[in-house]
Coordinates of N, CA and C in Angstrom, one line a residue:
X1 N -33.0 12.7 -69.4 CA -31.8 12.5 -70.1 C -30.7 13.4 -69.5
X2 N -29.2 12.8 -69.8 CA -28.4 13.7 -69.1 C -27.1 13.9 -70.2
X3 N -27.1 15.0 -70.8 CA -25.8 15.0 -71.7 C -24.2 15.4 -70.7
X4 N -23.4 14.5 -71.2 CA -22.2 14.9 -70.2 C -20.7 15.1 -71.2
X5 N -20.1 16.0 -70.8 CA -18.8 16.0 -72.0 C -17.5 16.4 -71.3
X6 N -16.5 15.6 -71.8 CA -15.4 15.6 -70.7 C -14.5 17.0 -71.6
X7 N -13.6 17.4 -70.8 CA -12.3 18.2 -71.5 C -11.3 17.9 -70.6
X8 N -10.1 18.7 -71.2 CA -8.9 18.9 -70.5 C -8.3 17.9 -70.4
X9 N -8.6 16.7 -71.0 CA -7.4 15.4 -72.0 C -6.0 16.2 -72.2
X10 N -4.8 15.3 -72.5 CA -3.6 15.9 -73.3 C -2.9 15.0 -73.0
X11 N -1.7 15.4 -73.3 CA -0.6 14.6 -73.9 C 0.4 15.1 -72.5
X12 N 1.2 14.8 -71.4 CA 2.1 15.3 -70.6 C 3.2 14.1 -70.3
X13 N 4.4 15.1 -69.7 CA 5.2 13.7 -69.1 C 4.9 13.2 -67.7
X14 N 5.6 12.0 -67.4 CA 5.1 11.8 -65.8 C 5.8 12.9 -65.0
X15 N 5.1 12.4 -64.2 CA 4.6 13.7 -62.9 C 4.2 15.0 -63.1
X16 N 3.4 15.3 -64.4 CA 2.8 16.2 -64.8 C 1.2 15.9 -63.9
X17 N 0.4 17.4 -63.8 CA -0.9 17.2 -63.5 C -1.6 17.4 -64.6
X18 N -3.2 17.2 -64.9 CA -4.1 17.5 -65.4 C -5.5 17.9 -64.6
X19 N -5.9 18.3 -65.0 CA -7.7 18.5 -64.4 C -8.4 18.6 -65.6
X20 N -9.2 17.3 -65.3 CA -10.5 16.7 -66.0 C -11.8 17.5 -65.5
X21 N -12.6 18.0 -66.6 CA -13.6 18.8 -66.4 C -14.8 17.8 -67.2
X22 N -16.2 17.8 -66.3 CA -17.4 16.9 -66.9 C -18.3 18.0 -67.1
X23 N -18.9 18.4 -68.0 CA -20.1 19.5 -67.7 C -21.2 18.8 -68.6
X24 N -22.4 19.1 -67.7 CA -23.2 17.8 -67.4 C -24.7 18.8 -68.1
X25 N -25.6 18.4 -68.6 CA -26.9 19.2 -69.1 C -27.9 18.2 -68.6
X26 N -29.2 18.6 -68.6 CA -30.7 17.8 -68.6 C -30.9 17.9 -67.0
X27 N -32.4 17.5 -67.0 CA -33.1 17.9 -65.8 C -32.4 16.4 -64.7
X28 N -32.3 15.6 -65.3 CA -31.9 14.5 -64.2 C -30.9 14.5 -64.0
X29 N -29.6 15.5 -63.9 CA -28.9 15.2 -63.2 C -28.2 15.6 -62.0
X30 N -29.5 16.3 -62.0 CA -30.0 17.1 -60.2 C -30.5 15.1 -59.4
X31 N -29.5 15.4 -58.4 CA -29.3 14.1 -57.7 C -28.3 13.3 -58.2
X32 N -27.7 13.4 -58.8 CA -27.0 12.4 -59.4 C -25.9 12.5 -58.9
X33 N -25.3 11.2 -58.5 CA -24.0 10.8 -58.2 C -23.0 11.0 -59.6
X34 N -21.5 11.1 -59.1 CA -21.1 11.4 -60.9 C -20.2 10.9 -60.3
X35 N -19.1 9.4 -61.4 CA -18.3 9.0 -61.4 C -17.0 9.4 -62.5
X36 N -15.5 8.7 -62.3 CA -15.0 8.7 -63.3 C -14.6 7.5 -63.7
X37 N -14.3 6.9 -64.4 CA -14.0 5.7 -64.8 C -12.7 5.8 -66.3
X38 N -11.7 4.8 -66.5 CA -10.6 5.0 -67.4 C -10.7 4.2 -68.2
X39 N -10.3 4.0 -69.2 CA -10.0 2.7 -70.2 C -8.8 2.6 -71.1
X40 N -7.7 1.6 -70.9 CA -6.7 1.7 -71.3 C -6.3 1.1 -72.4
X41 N -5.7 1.1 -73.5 CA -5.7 0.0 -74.8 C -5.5 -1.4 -74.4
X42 N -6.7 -2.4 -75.1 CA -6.6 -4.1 -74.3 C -7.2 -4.0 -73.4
X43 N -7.5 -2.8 -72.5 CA -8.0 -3.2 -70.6 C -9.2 -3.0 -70.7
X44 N -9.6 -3.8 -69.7 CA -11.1 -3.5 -69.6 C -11.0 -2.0 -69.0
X45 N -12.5 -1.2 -68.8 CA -12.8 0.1 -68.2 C -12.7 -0.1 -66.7
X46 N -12.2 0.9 -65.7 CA -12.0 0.5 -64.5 C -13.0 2.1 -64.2
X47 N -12.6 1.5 -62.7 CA -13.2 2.6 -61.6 C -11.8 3.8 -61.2
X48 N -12.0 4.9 -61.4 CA -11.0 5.8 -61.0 C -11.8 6.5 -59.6
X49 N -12.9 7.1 -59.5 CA -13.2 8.0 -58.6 C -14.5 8.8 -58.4
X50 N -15.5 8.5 -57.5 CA -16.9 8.7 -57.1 C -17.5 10.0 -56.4
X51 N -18.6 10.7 -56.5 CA -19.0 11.5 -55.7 C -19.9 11.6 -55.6
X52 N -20.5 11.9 -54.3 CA -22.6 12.1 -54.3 C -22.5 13.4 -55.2
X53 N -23.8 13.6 -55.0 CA -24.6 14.6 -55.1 C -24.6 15.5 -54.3
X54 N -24.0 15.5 -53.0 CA -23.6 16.4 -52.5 C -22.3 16.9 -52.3
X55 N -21.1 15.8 -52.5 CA -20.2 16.0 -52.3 C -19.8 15.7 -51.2
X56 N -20.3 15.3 -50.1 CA -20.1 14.3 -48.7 C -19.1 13.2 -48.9
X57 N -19.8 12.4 -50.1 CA -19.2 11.4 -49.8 C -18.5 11.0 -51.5
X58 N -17.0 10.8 -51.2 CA -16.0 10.5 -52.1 C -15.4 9.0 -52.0
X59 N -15.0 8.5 -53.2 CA -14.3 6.8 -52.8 C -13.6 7.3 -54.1
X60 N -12.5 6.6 -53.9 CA -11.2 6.4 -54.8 C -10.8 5.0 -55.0
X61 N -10.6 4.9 -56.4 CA -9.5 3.4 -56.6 C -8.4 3.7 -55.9
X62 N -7.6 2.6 -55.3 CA -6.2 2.8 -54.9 C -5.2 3.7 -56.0
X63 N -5.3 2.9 -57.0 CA -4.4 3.5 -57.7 C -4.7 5.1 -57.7
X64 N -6.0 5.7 -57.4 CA -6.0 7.1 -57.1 C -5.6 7.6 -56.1
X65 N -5.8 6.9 -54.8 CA -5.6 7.8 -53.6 C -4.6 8.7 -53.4
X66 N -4.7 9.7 -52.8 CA -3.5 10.5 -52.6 C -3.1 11.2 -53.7
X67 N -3.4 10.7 -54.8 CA -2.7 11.4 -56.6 C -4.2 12.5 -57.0
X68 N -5.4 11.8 -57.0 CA -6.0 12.2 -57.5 C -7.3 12.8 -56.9
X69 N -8.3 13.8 -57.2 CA -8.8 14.4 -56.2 C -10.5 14.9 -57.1
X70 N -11.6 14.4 -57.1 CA -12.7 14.2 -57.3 C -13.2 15.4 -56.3
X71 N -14.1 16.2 -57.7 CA -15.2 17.3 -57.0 C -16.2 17.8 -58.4
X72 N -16.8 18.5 -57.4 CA -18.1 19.5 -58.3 C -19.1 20.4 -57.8
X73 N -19.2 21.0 -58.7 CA -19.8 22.4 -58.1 C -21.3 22.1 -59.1
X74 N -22.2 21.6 -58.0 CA -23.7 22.1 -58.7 C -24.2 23.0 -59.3
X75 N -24.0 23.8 -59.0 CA -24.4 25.3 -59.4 C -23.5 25.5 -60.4
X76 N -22.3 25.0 -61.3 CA -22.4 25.2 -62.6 C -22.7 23.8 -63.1
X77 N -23.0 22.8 -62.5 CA -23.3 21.5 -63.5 C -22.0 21.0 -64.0
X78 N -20.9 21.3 -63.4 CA -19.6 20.6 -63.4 C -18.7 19.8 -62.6
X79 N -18.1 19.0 -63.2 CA -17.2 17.9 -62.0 C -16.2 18.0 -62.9
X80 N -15.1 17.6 -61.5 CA -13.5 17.6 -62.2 C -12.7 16.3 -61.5
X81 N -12.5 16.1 -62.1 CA -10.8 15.4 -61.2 C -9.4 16.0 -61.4
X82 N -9.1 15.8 -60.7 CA -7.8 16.7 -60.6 C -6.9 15.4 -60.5
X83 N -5.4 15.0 -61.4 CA -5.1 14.2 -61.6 C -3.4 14.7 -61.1
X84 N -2.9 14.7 -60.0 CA -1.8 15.0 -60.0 C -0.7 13.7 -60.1
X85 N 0.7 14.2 -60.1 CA 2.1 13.2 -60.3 C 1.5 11.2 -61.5
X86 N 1.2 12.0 -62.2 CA 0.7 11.2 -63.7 C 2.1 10.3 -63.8
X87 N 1.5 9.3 -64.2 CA 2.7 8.1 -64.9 C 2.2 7.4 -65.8
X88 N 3.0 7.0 -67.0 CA 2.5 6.7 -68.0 C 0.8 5.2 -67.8
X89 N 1.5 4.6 -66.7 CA 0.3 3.8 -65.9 C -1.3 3.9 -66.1
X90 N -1.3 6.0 -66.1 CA -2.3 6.2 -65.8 C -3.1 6.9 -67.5
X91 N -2.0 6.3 -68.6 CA -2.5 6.6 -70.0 C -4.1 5.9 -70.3
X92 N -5.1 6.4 -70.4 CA -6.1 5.7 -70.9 C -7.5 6.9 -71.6
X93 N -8.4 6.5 -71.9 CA -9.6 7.3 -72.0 C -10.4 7.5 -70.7
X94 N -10.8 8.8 -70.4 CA -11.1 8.8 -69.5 C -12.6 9.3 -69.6
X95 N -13.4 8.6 -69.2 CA -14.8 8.8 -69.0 C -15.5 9.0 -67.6
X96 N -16.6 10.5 -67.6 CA -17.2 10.3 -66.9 C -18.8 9.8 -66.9
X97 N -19.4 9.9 -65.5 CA -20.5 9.4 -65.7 C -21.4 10.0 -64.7
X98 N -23.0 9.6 -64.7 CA -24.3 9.9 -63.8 C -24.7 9.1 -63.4
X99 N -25.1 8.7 -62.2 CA -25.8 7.3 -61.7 C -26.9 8.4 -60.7
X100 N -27.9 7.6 -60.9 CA -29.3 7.8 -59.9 C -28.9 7.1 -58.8
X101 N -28.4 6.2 -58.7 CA -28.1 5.3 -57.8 C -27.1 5.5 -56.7
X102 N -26.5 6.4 -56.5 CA -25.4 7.3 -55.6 C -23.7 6.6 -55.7
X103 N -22.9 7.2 -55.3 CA -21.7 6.9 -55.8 C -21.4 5.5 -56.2
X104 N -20.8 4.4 -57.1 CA -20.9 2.9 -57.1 C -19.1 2.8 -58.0
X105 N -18.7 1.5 -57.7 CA -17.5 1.5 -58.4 C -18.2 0.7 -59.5
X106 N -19.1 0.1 -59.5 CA -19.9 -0.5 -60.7 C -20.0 0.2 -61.8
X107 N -19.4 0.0 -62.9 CA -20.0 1.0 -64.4 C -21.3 0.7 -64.5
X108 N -21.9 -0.7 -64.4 CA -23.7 -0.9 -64.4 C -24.6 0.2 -63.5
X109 N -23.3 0.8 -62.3 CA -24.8 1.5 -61.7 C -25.2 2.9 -62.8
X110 N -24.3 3.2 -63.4 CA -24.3 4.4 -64.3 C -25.1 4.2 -65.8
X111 N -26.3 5.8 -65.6 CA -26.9 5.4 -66.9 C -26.4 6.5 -68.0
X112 N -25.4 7.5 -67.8 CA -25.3 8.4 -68.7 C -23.6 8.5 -68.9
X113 N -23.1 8.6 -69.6 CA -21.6 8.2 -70.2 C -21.8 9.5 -71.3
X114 N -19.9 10.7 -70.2 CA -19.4 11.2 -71.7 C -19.0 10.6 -72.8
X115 N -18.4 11.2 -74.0 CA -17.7 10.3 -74.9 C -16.5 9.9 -75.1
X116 N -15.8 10.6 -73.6 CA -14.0 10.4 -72.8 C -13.2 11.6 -73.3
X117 N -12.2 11.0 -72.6 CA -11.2 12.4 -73.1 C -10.0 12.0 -73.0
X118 N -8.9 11.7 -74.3 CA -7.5 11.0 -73.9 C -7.0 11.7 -73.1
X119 N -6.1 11.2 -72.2 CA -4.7 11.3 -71.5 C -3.6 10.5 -71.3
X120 N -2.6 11.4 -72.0 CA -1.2 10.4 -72.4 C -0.2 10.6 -71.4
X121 N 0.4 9.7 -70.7 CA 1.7 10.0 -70.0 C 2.5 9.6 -70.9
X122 N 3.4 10.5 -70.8 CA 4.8 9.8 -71.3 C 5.9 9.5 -70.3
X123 N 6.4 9.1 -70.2 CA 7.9 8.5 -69.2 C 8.6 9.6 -69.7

């Protein structure tokens, strides 16, 4: 099993930053790929931003590239995104995740889900 719990949600205006923090517990999630994924009111959940297990290898949604910046440090059992120049666009719950399966834009490859963390743009 893998417990995962997000922080560092809030309320900012556009072009404000945030950094999303995942800190992750249980023996499986040594190996694990960790994604982020958002969900907006009415929208389905999307793909925001992927990482191995090592940190090698990173993929971004468009809408992240260049804005936003995926990492983690094994050795505390934490991942972040770092969310710079925010627009209200980017308002939604943001959830991360673990996949055994190595980085995927797929939510099915993922079997362990925080319980999210709002982030509000305002205009």
């Amino acid at each position: 099993q893998v417990q995962l719990v997000e922080s560092g949600g809030g309320l900012v205006q556009a072009g404000a930053s945030l950094r999303l923090s995942c800190a992750a517990s249980g023996r499986t999630f040594v190996g694990a790929a960790m994604g982020w994924f958002r969900q907006a009111p009415g929208k389905e959940r999307e793909f925001v931003a992927a990482i191995s297990w090592s940190g090698s290898i990173k993929d971004y949604a468009d809408s992240a590239k260049g804005r936003f910046a995926i990492s983690r440090d094994n050795s505390k059992r934490t991942g972040w995104l770092q969310m710079n120049s925010l627009n209200p666009e980017d308002t939604a719950v943001y959830y991360c995740a673990a996949s055994g399966a190595g980085p995927s834009r797929d939510d099915r490859k993922y079997n362990y889900w925080g319980q999210g963390t709002q982030v509000t743009v305002s205009s």
